[in-house]
Amino acid sequence: MQSLGTRRVNHQNDAVAVAVAGAASTLPLYRSAPPLEVRLEDFEAFAVDRLRVLKAISDGLSRGKKPEEMKNLVDELLKTHMSHPKPSEAVNKDVISHFVLRLVYCRTEDLRKWFLSMETTLFRYRFKRESAEAQRALMADFNLPYKAVNTAEFESVKDKLGQVARSIGQPLLTADAIFYKVPFEDVPELVAGRRVYIHRGNAYVAMNQVVSLVVTQFRSFLSKALILTNRKWTSSIKEQEKDRLTPIVEVLSTSYLGPDYSQPRESAEISLKDIDHLAKSSFPLCMRHLYDKLKEDHHLKHGGRMQLGLFLKGVGLKLDDALAFWRAEFSQKVGAERFEKEYAYNIRHNYGREGKRTDYTPFSCQKVISSTPGVGDHHGCPFRHFSEENLRAALGGMGVGNRGMDDIIDKVRNRHYQVACTLTFEAVHGSSCDAGINHPNQYFIDSQKILQSKNQPTT
Amino acid sequence: MNQEEAENCREDMEIDGNEPEMPAQRHADIIPDGFNANYLKAYYGKVFPHSDIFKWMCYGHDGKHPGCDPTYLSRREFSFTLDNDIYLRFQSYTSAYELESSIKEKCPFKIDIGPVYSVNPAKRHAYAQTGDNVFTPVERELIFDVDITDYDDVRFCCSGADICLDCWPLMTVAIKVIDTALRDDFGFNHILWVYSGRRGVHCWVCDGKARRLSNEQRAAITDYFRVYKGNENSNKKVSLVGPVLHPFLARSYTDVLRDFFEGKVLLNQNILSTEEKYEKILEMIPDESVAAELRGKWQEKRKAKDDINVVRWEQLKSLLHSGKFKHIQGLRRCIEEIIFSFTYPRLDMEVSKHMNHLLKAPFCVHPKTGRVCVPIDPNNCEEFDPTAVPTLSQATSARTQHERFES
């Protein structure tokens, strides 16, 4: 997307201009980078505005906002950050900002995953806002080959379709309801949520679920495009643009995702003997629970080992101390020999000393909340998974008083798990936490900050 | 060993179970039960169905048909666990002879089968992690692993690695529910169920469509099957929301789960017989007044004609159906939730979701029990008895007897 002449190309081939019934859609599909001229200031400014939108979407998701709330949020965000009195200017900004952010977010697996997730969510809500004709046209534009179910077949599966609709709280089927017959592989989200009737490999997708089909295509396309962009970036763009675009691109990614706590700060080293004390004073509930269970059972399953192990790495526990820590607990249950054989390798793997030597990053709240513990597991977010009774007991164990408790439980009931954790932090430390908790390591660092400042000798 | 002998030997393994009295046992015949490394060699020499495994893994790419991909087998990963816990990954073979020789020579305690990669796994270091020339899985059977220890909170006859004929039926139920869904809902046809050798079952879905599923699609199928969510910290681990069940769950309930629960589980596990046990059920009822009423009834020591579990279950059902508590939220599906908790299949999600997950090969011998990992016919899975599965010594000695008879 270099400056290729001053011609403002009509990239309406990119945004689907639907002639059907005059329903115009300005939802771009970002198929190809438009040959537009962009001023350097706009390059950064447009990207920053879009990033505000994506970051806010990310926050909304991790706070467990319901679909209705997310829809309103997206409407708000687009109005605030991405609008322009002239519609064609708004579309330009939309497209340009997307492609700039592709450069920013193509460069590592984590960045790509995040960007893909947020852009797909944004696309989903924008698609849902479109009229039915516009949606049908967009579907056609994706070249989706699905056929609507004919009347005869509809009669034969009507009961099952009705059953599915009722099971997911949808209104009763009308006689003229349109369903598409789609290979189940093409609608993984709907299959996973048991939101469709499946028979002999075909899923029966309702008109209002069509969004899932389109979103899957969008996501798949963008995922491939990001890989290609990364290749081009690494092979040519980064070097060519080292004095112009590259510095901007590199700053943009770190400033908005927040630190990932993969490299503990130099001063933040903890040793083996500190852990027990720190667990009681500065661990967030999720890690405290894992730690307590580890001490009790002298064992944790894989999910728990990952979540707690990476957290400790982020907190500053060195590899040798980590090995000693896990060995001390596990050998009480499985013996030192089995520990070395079956568990030590994975700990070294987490620190990037084995295998493909990836240095794994500690889990953010979003990741912790989205993992679901199964039988015998203790990871995941306790605010999400504990029963109210168990949660009250656990919070009491952390020192939360009765008054604070009710506020926290209220937040949990409304599925605002991170807010609940923030209130817990405030109750335990007796001070406010304005930024809100987004990452277990952030909880730890903020906690230590407060405790250390309390320990300063008063003169 | 030729094809015919392989067929015969498999029949031997299914029928053989009770050795007739052998008066003058020669020293070599006295084979200890359970697992024995020496007899593993004999097993791989005479019993293990090398050529069938080879034929399966080739999926037709055996070099004898036009349009064969000669590299197909060599791109499949095998991994061996040897004695002393030495673990060999990324083994690959280009012919039946190579595969068979390697197994006979190395005598692995366990053979795992991995995915088919984009290139021969033995040469993976020559390829990049990203970009065009990538080393990555391209095909892999859709697999499932059901382990009975995941049901420890609902079985009282055994725990941990033990199994018995009272709790094994949980595996039968898992097979029926999952197998039906794989065929009727997803349209798969080539499905192999295998006894894991100790306490569970594995499922291999081998259709081409299944082998080419992406990780995301595998995760979607696994989530479709998932009902049980939770651990000891949550009270209710099965939550069936909505006024009706999805057709898949409804079919599983009416065709398999309900009868199994009321016919077998209630009695075999005595789940309502003592206070400690029935409290666990009462915990699953979301309304305390309902639970309290039942508790009141059950605390009376009554002499019942019928089995106490059946009596109490009927009381629970009629109370919940009586309309007395119709207005209370969350009670609607309570009975189904209880039944699902005790019977619905619990899959190991991680095994199914990733293409690169290794799974033990059929016909391996389990090192802890000595039992052979034999296939299970899903149409007759009720007849399967894990305590009668041939052991290493039985299978090998049967073969030895067979040979002696022949010569």
CSV table of C-alpha atoms in Angstrom, one decimal, chain A residues 112 160 163-164 166-167 169 184-186 188-189 191-192 194-202 216 219 231 289 293 301 341 356 372-379 385-387 389-390, chain B residues 85 129 131-132 149-150 183-189 209 213 216-217 219-221 223-235 241-250 346:
chain,number,residue,atom,x,y,z
A,112,ARG,CA,-1.8,-12.7,15.0
A,160,LYS,CA,-36.0,-31.7,14.8
A,163,GLN,CA,-36.5,-28.8,18.8
A,164,VAL,CA,-33.1,-27.3,18.3
A,166,ARG,CA,-36.4,-24.3,21.3
A,167,SER,CA,-33.4,-25.7,23.0
A,169,GLY,CA,-34.2,-20.2,23.2
A,184,PHE,CA,-20.8,-29.5,9.5
A,185,GLU,CA,-17.1,-28.7,8.9
A,186,ASP,CA,-18.1,-25.2,7.7
A,188,PRO,CA,-17.7,-25.3,13.8
A,189,GLU,CA,-19.0,-22.6,16.1
A,191,VAL,CA,-21.7,-27.4,16.0
A,192,ALA,CA,-19.7,-26.7,19.2
A,194,ARG,CA,-25.1,-27.6,19.7
A,195,ARG,CA,-27.0,-24.8,18.0
A,196,VAL,CA,-27.8,-26.7,14.8
A,197,TYR,CA,-29.4,-30.0,13.9
A,198,ILE,CA,-26.8,-32.3,12.3
A,199,HIS,CA,-27.7,-35.3,10.2
A,200,ARG,CA,-25.3,-37.5,8.2
A,201,GLY,CA,-22.7,-34.8,8.1
A,202,ASN,CA,-24.9,-31.9,7.2
A,216,THR,CA,-15.8,-18.5,9.5
A,219,ARG,CA,-11.7,-15.6,9.7
A,231,ARG,CA,6.3,-13.3,5.1
A,289,HIS,CA,-6.0,-21.9,44.9
A,293,LYS,CA,-4.1,-27.5,46.2
A,301,LYS,CA,-2.8,-31.8,36.6
A,341,LYS,CA,11.2,-38.6,34.2
A,356,LYS,CA,11.3,-25.8,19.9
A,372,THR,CA,-12.5,-24.8,31.6
A,373,PRO,CA,-11.3,-27.1,34.3
A,374,GLY,CA,-12.5,-30.7,34.1
A,375,VAL,CA,-12.5,-33.5,36.6
A,376,GLY,CA,-9.5,-33.2,39.0
A,377,ASP,CA,-8.5,-29.9,37.6
A,378,HIS,CA,-8.0,-26.7,39.7
A,379,HIS,CA,-7.0,-24.2,37.1
A,385,HIS,CA,-16.2,-21.9,38.4
A,386,PHE,CA,-16.6,-22.0,42.1
A,387,SER,CA,-20.0,-22.4,43.6
A,389,GLU,CA,-20.5,-21.2,48.9
A,390,ASN,CA,-17.0,-22.3,48.0
B,85,ASP,CA,11.3,-45.6,29.7
B,129,GLN,CA,8.3,-24.1,11.3
B,131,GLY,CA,6.6,-20.4,5.6
B,132,ASP,CA,6.1,-22.7,2.6
B,149,THR,CA,-11.1,-42.6,36.3
B,150,ASP,CA,-12.9,-39.5,35.0
B,183,ARG,CA,-22.6,-42.2,12.4
B,184,ASP,CA,-26.0,-40.7,12.4
B,185,ASP,CA,-25.1,-37.1,13.1
B,186,PHE,CA,-21.7,-36.6,11.5
B,187,GLY,CA,-22.0,-39.2,8.8
B,188,PHE,CA,-18.8,-41.1,9.6
B,189,ASN,CA,-18.6,-44.8,8.7
B,209,LYS,CA,-13.2,-36.7,5.8
B,213,LEU,CA,-10.4,-32.3,9.8
B,216,GLU,CA,-10.8,-26.2,15.1
B,217,GLN,CA,-13.2,-28.7,13.6
B,219,ALA,CA,-12.6,-29.0,18.8
B,220,ALA,CA,-16.1,-28.3,17.6
B,221,ILE,CA,-17.0,-32.0,17.5
B,223,ASP,CA,-17.5,-29.6,22.3
B,224,TYR,CA,-20.7,-30.9,20.6
B,225,PHE,CA,-20.1,-34.0,22.8
B,226,ARG,CA,-19.3,-32.2,25.9
B,227,VAL,CA,-21.9,-32.0,28.7
B,228,TYR,CA,-20.0,-32.4,31.9
B,229,LYS,CA,-18.3,-29.3,33.0
B,230,GLY,CA,-16.8,-28.9,36.4
B,231,ASN,CA,-14.8,-30.3,39.2
B,232,GLU,CA,-15.0,-30.7,43.0
B,233,ASN,CA,-15.4,-26.9,43.5
B,234,SER,CA,-18.6,-26.6,41.5
B,235,ASN,CA,-21.9,-28.1,42.8
B,241,VAL,CA,-30.5,-25.2,30.0
B,242,GLY,CA,-33.4,-24.6,27.8
B,243,PRO,CA,-37.0,-25.9,27.7
B,244,VAL,CA,-36.0,-28.9,25.6
B,245,LEU,CA,-32.9,-30.9,24.9
B,246,HIS,CA,-31.0,-30.8,21.6
B,247,PRO,CA,-32.1,-33.8,19.5
B,248,PHE,CA,-28.7,-35.5,20.1
B,249,LEU,CA,-29.0,-35.2,23.9
B,250,ALA,CA,-32.6,-36.2,23.8
B,346,ARG,CA,-16.9,-38.0,29.8
